[in-house]
Amino acid sequence: MPLLLLSALKYALIALIWLFFLFAMRAVWRETRRQARTTVATNLVTVPLNEPAPRVSAVGTHPAKSAGKVLALEGPYTGKTFTFETPALIGRDAGCSIVLAEDTFVSQRHAEIYLERRHVIVMDLGSRNGTFVNGDPVQAPMRVTKGDVIQLGKTALKVVAK
C-alpha cells in the first residue's frame, strides 16, 4: 500500500510540474503577443524633465488642427463613427467633441486628442477608470495611429483616420 501511495504522489508531482510549466509558457506567450500588437517605441512621447506633463488641459491650448475619425467597436455606441477636429475632448459632458453620455464608466472629461508635430496624441485627463491604447494604460501623452484602439470605460474606439 505505501508503494502504491508513493507512486501516486510521484505522478501527481510530475503533473503539477508540467502544469506550472504550461502556465509559465502561456504567460510568456501572452506577453510577447501583447508587445507585438503595440509598437512601444513609436507610441511613447517624451516629456522634458523640467516641464511636468499637464494633468488637465483645456481645448484650444494646442494650436495645430486636424480632422479625425474613430469607429466605436465596443460599448453602447458600437458601430457609430465619430468625426472630430483636434484638439478634441472625449467624455460624458455635453461640451465634449466626442460625447459618450451612455457609458457611465467614462468621466465627464475623460481624455483629450490633439495634434502635435503631425502626430495624433491621446492624453488621459486624470480619469478614474483610465484610458488605454491597444491595451496599454495611457500614463503620459501617447501617440496613436490609424488602426489603434482607444479604450475608455466600456467604449472601444478604433482610429479610422487622422
mmCIF file of C-alpha atoms in Angstrom:
data_model
loop_
_atom_site.group_PDB
_atom_site.id
_atom_site.type_symbol
_atom_site.label_atom_id
_atom_site.label_comp_id
_atom_site.label_asym_id
_atom_site.label_seq_id
_atom_site.Cartn_x
_atom_site.Cartn_y
_atom_site.Cartn_z
ATOM 1 C CA MET A 1 0.000 0.000 0.000
ATOM 2 C CA PRO A 2 2.717 2.602 0.810
ATOM 3 C CA LEU A 3 4.395 1.775 -2.520
ATOM 4 C CA LEU A 4 1.147 2.489 -4.373
ATOM 5 C CA LEU A 5 0.705 5.761 -2.446
ATOM 6 C CA LEU A 6 4.277 6.846 -3.213
ATOM 7 C CA SER A 7 3.784 6.124 -6.916
ATOM 8 C CA ALA A 8 0.559 8.172 -6.958
ATOM 9 C CA LEU A 9 2.282 11.088 -5.225
ATOM 10 C CA LYS A 10 5.189 10.883 -7.670
ATOM 11 C CA TYR A 11 2.857 11.126 -10.673
ATOM 12 C CA ALA A 12 0.870 13.932 -9.031
ATOM 13 C CA LEU A 13 4.106 15.884 -8.502
ATOM 14 C CA ILE A 14 5.115 15.354 -12.147
ATOM 15 C CA ALA A 15 1.669 16.559 -13.268
ATOM 16 C CA LEU A 16 1.981 19.691 -11.084
ATOM 17 C CA ILE A 17 5.422 20.470 -12.523
ATOM 18 C CA TRP A 18 4.040 20.188 -16.077
ATOM 19 C CA LEU A 19 1.044 22.343 -15.149
ATOM 20 C CA PHE A 20 3.368 25.031 -13.759
ATOM 21 C CA PHE A 21 5.474 24.856 -16.923
ATOM 22 C CA LEU A 22 2.387 25.248 -19.156
ATOM 23 C CA PHE A 23 1.123 28.270 -17.164
ATOM 24 C CA ALA A 24 4.562 29.901 -17.370
ATOM 25 C CA MET A 25 4.700 29.331 -21.137
ATOM 26 C CA ARG A 26 1.185 30.761 -21.531
ATOM 27 C CA ALA A 27 2.199 33.903 -19.613
ATOM 28 C CA VAL A 28 5.286 34.340 -21.808
ATOM 29 C CA TRP A 29 3.199 33.798 -24.957
ATOM 30 C CA ARG A 30 0.618 36.412 -23.907
ATOM 31 C CA GLU A 31 3.303 38.957 -23.038
ATOM 32 C CA THR A 32 5.095 38.553 -26.372
ATOM 33 C CA ARG A 33 1.803 38.767 -28.293
ATOM 34 C CA ARG A 34 0.836 41.967 -26.424
ATOM 35 C CA GLN A 35 4.200 43.527 -27.226
ATOM 36 C CA ALA A 36 3.857 42.553 -30.884
ATOM 37 C CA ARG A 37 0.464 44.307 -31.102
ATOM 38 C CA THR A 38 1.736 47.608 -29.737
ATOM 39 C CA THR A 39 4.728 49.444 -31.083
ATOM 40 C CA VAL A 40 6.148 50.722 -27.847
ATOM 41 C CA ALA A 41 8.916 52.762 -29.452
ATOM 42 C CA THR A 42 6.556 54.741 -31.701
ATOM 43 C CA ASN A 43 3.796 55.274 -29.126
ATOM 44 C CA LEU A 44 5.893 56.975 -26.479
ATOM 45 C CA VAL A 45 6.119 60.729 -26.402
ATOM 46 C CA THR A 46 8.961 62.222 -24.400
ATOM 47 C CA VAL A 47 8.232 64.938 -21.884
ATOM 48 C CA PRO A 48 11.162 67.110 -20.757
ATOM 49 C CA LEU A 49 12.096 66.647 -17.082
ATOM 50 C CA ASN A 50 11.929 70.349 -16.285
ATOM 51 C CA GLU A 51 8.412 70.609 -17.770
ATOM 52 C CA PRO A 52 5.853 68.409 -15.988
ATOM 53 C CA ALA A 53 3.096 66.999 -18.176
ATOM 54 C CA PRO A 54 -0.177 68.830 -17.565
ATOM 55 C CA ARG A 55 -2.817 66.659 -15.865
ATOM 56 C CA VAL A 56 -5.731 68.612 -17.311
ATOM 57 C CA SER A 57 -5.541 70.792 -20.353
ATOM 58 C CA ALA A 58 -8.160 72.922 -21.973
ATOM 59 C CA VAL A 59 -9.342 72.594 -25.524
ATOM 60 C CA GLY A 60 -7.650 75.153 -27.696
ATOM 61 C CA THR A 61 -4.271 75.083 -25.945
ATOM 62 C CA HIS A 62 -2.828 73.060 -28.821
ATOM 63 C CA PRO A 63 -2.572 75.307 -31.892
ATOM 64 C CA ALA A 64 -2.330 72.619 -34.598
ATOM 65 C CA LYS A 65 -5.646 71.428 -36.015
ATOM 66 C CA SER A 66 -6.570 68.253 -37.853
ATOM 67 C CA ALA A 67 -9.711 66.285 -38.588
ATOM 68 C CA GLY A 68 -10.029 62.750 -37.305
ATOM 69 C CA LYS A 69 -12.448 59.870 -37.293
ATOM 70 C CA VAL A 70 -12.944 56.993 -34.816
ATOM 71 C CA LEU A 71 -15.243 53.974 -35.001
ATOM 72 C CA ALA A 72 -16.813 52.512 -31.850
ATOM 73 C CA LEU A 73 -16.026 48.790 -31.681
ATOM 74 C CA GLU A 74 -17.454 48.013 -28.214
ATOM 75 C CA GLY A 75 -19.809 49.566 -25.709
ATOM 76 C CA PRO A 76 -23.093 51.433 -26.033
ATOM 77 C CA TYR A 77 -22.020 53.123 -29.295
ATOM 78 C CA THR A 78 -20.914 50.010 -31.224
ATOM 79 C CA GLY A 79 -20.834 50.713 -34.952
ATOM 80 C CA LYS A 80 -21.116 54.506 -34.633
ATOM 81 C CA THR A 81 -18.480 56.695 -36.289
ATOM 82 C CA PHE A 82 -17.364 59.897 -34.555
ATOM 83 C CA THR A 83 -15.778 62.691 -36.602
ATOM 84 C CA PHE A 84 -13.881 65.350 -34.689
ATOM 85 C CA GLU A 85 -11.428 68.199 -35.125
ATOM 86 C CA THR A 86 -8.369 68.302 -32.877
ATOM 87 C CA PRO A 87 -7.962 69.304 -30.172
ATOM 88 C CA ALA A 88 -10.930 67.215 -29.041
ATOM 89 C CA LEU A 89 -12.230 66.237 -25.630
ATOM 90 C CA ILE A 90 -13.775 62.819 -25.025
ATOM 91 C CA GLY A 91 -16.188 62.352 -22.143
ATOM 92 C CA ARG A 92 -19.768 62.325 -20.903
ATOM 93 C CA ASP A 93 -20.023 66.125 -20.682
ATOM 94 C CA ALA A 94 -22.193 67.729 -23.378
ATOM 95 C CA GLY A 95 -19.395 70.180 -24.174
ATOM 96 C CA CYS A 96 -17.010 67.440 -25.318
ATOM 97 C CA SER A 97 -16.234 66.887 -29.000
ATOM 98 C CA ILE A 98 -16.942 63.153 -28.649
ATOM 99 C CA VAL A 99 -19.796 62.705 -26.171
ATOM 100 C CA LEU A 100 -20.115 59.232 -24.612
ATOM 101 C CA ALA A 101 -23.035 60.045 -22.285
ATOM 102 C CA GLU A 102 -24.409 56.481 -22.200
ATOM 103 C CA ASP A 103 -21.143 54.959 -20.925
ATOM 104 C CA THR A 104 -21.217 55.501 -17.155
ATOM 105 C CA PHE A 105 -17.602 54.302 -16.817
ATOM 106 C CA VAL A 106 -16.376 57.333 -18.785
ATOM 107 C CA SER A 107 -15.573 60.522 -16.817
ATOM 108 C CA GLN A 108 -17.136 63.898 -17.631
ATOM 109 C CA ARG A 109 -13.823 64.974 -19.218
ATOM 110 C CA HIS A 110 -12.032 61.660 -19.729
ATOM 111 C CA ALA A 111 -9.342 62.178 -22.387
ATOM 112 C CA GLU A 112 -8.081 64.616 -24.965
ATOM 113 C CA ILE A 113 -6.893 64.028 -28.524
ATOM 114 C CA TYR A 114 -4.681 66.653 -30.125
ATOM 115 C CA LEU A 115 -2.181 67.099 -32.924
ATOM 116 C CA GLU A 116 1.492 67.638 -32.143
ATOM 117 C CA ARG A 117 4.094 67.829 -34.901
ATOM 118 C CA ARG A 118 1.883 65.942 -37.391
ATOM 119 C CA HIS A 119 1.208 63.162 -34.849
ATOM 120 C CA VAL A 120 -2.112 62.491 -33.159
ATOM 121 C CA ILE A 121 -1.657 62.304 -29.380
ATOM 122 C CA VAL A 122 -4.114 60.968 -26.793
ATOM 123 C CA MET A 123 -3.855 62.061 -23.166
ATOM 124 C CA ASP A 124 -5.811 60.868 -20.144
ATOM 125 C CA LEU A 125 -7.219 63.783 -18.132
ATOM 126 C CA GLY A 126 -6.981 62.102 -14.724
ATOM 127 C CA SER A 127 -9.985 59.848 -15.232
ATOM 128 C CA ARG A 128 -10.876 57.328 -12.539
ATOM 129 C CA ASN A 129 -11.034 54.283 -14.856
ATOM 130 C CA GLY A 130 -8.131 55.289 -17.078
ATOM 131 C CA THR A 131 -7.560 55.377 -20.808
ATOM 132 C CA PHE A 132 -5.895 52.547 -22.733
ATOM 133 C CA VAL A 133 -4.321 52.386 -26.196
ATOM 134 C CA ASN A 134 -4.099 48.836 -27.573
ATOM 135 C CA GLY A 135 -4.467 47.517 -24.028
ATOM 136 C CA ASP A 136 -1.668 49.648 -22.556
ATOM 137 C CA PRO A 137 -2.595 52.315 -19.984
ATOM 138 C CA VAL A 138 -2.055 55.922 -21.039
ATOM 139 C CA GLN A 139 0.090 57.331 -18.240
ATOM 140 C CA ALA A 140 1.623 60.132 -20.313
ATOM 141 C CA PRO A 141 0.666 61.631 -23.685
ATOM 142 C CA MET A 142 0.762 58.743 -26.184
ATOM 143 C CA ARG A 143 0.882 58.770 -29.982
ATOM 144 C CA VAL A 144 -1.914 56.960 -31.808
ATOM 145 C CA THR A 145 -2.002 55.934 -35.447
ATOM 146 C CA LYS A 146 -4.608 54.559 -37.817
ATOM 147 C CA GLY A 147 -5.798 51.167 -36.566
ATOM 148 C CA ASP A 148 -5.034 51.759 -32.873
ATOM 149 C CA VAL A 149 -7.831 51.095 -30.375
ATOM 150 C CA ILE A 150 -8.521 53.613 -27.606
ATOM 151 C CA GLN A 151 -10.424 52.126 -24.640
ATOM 152 C CA LEU A 152 -12.393 54.498 -22.395
ATOM 153 C CA GLY A 153 -14.736 52.848 -19.901
ATOM 154 C CA LYS A 154 -16.747 50.225 -21.781
ATOM 155 C CA THR A 155 -16.254 52.008 -25.112
ATOM 156 C CA ALA A 156 -13.503 50.961 -27.523
ATOM 157 C CA LEU A 157 -12.754 53.456 -30.302
ATOM 158 C CA LYS A 158 -10.695 52.408 -33.335
ATOM 159 C CA VAL A 159 -8.772 55.220 -35.026
ATOM 160 C CA VAL A 160 -10.029 55.162 -38.644
ATOM 161 C CA ALA A 161 -8.437 58.356 -39.965
ATOM 162 C CA LYS A 162 -6.305 61.122 -38.560
#
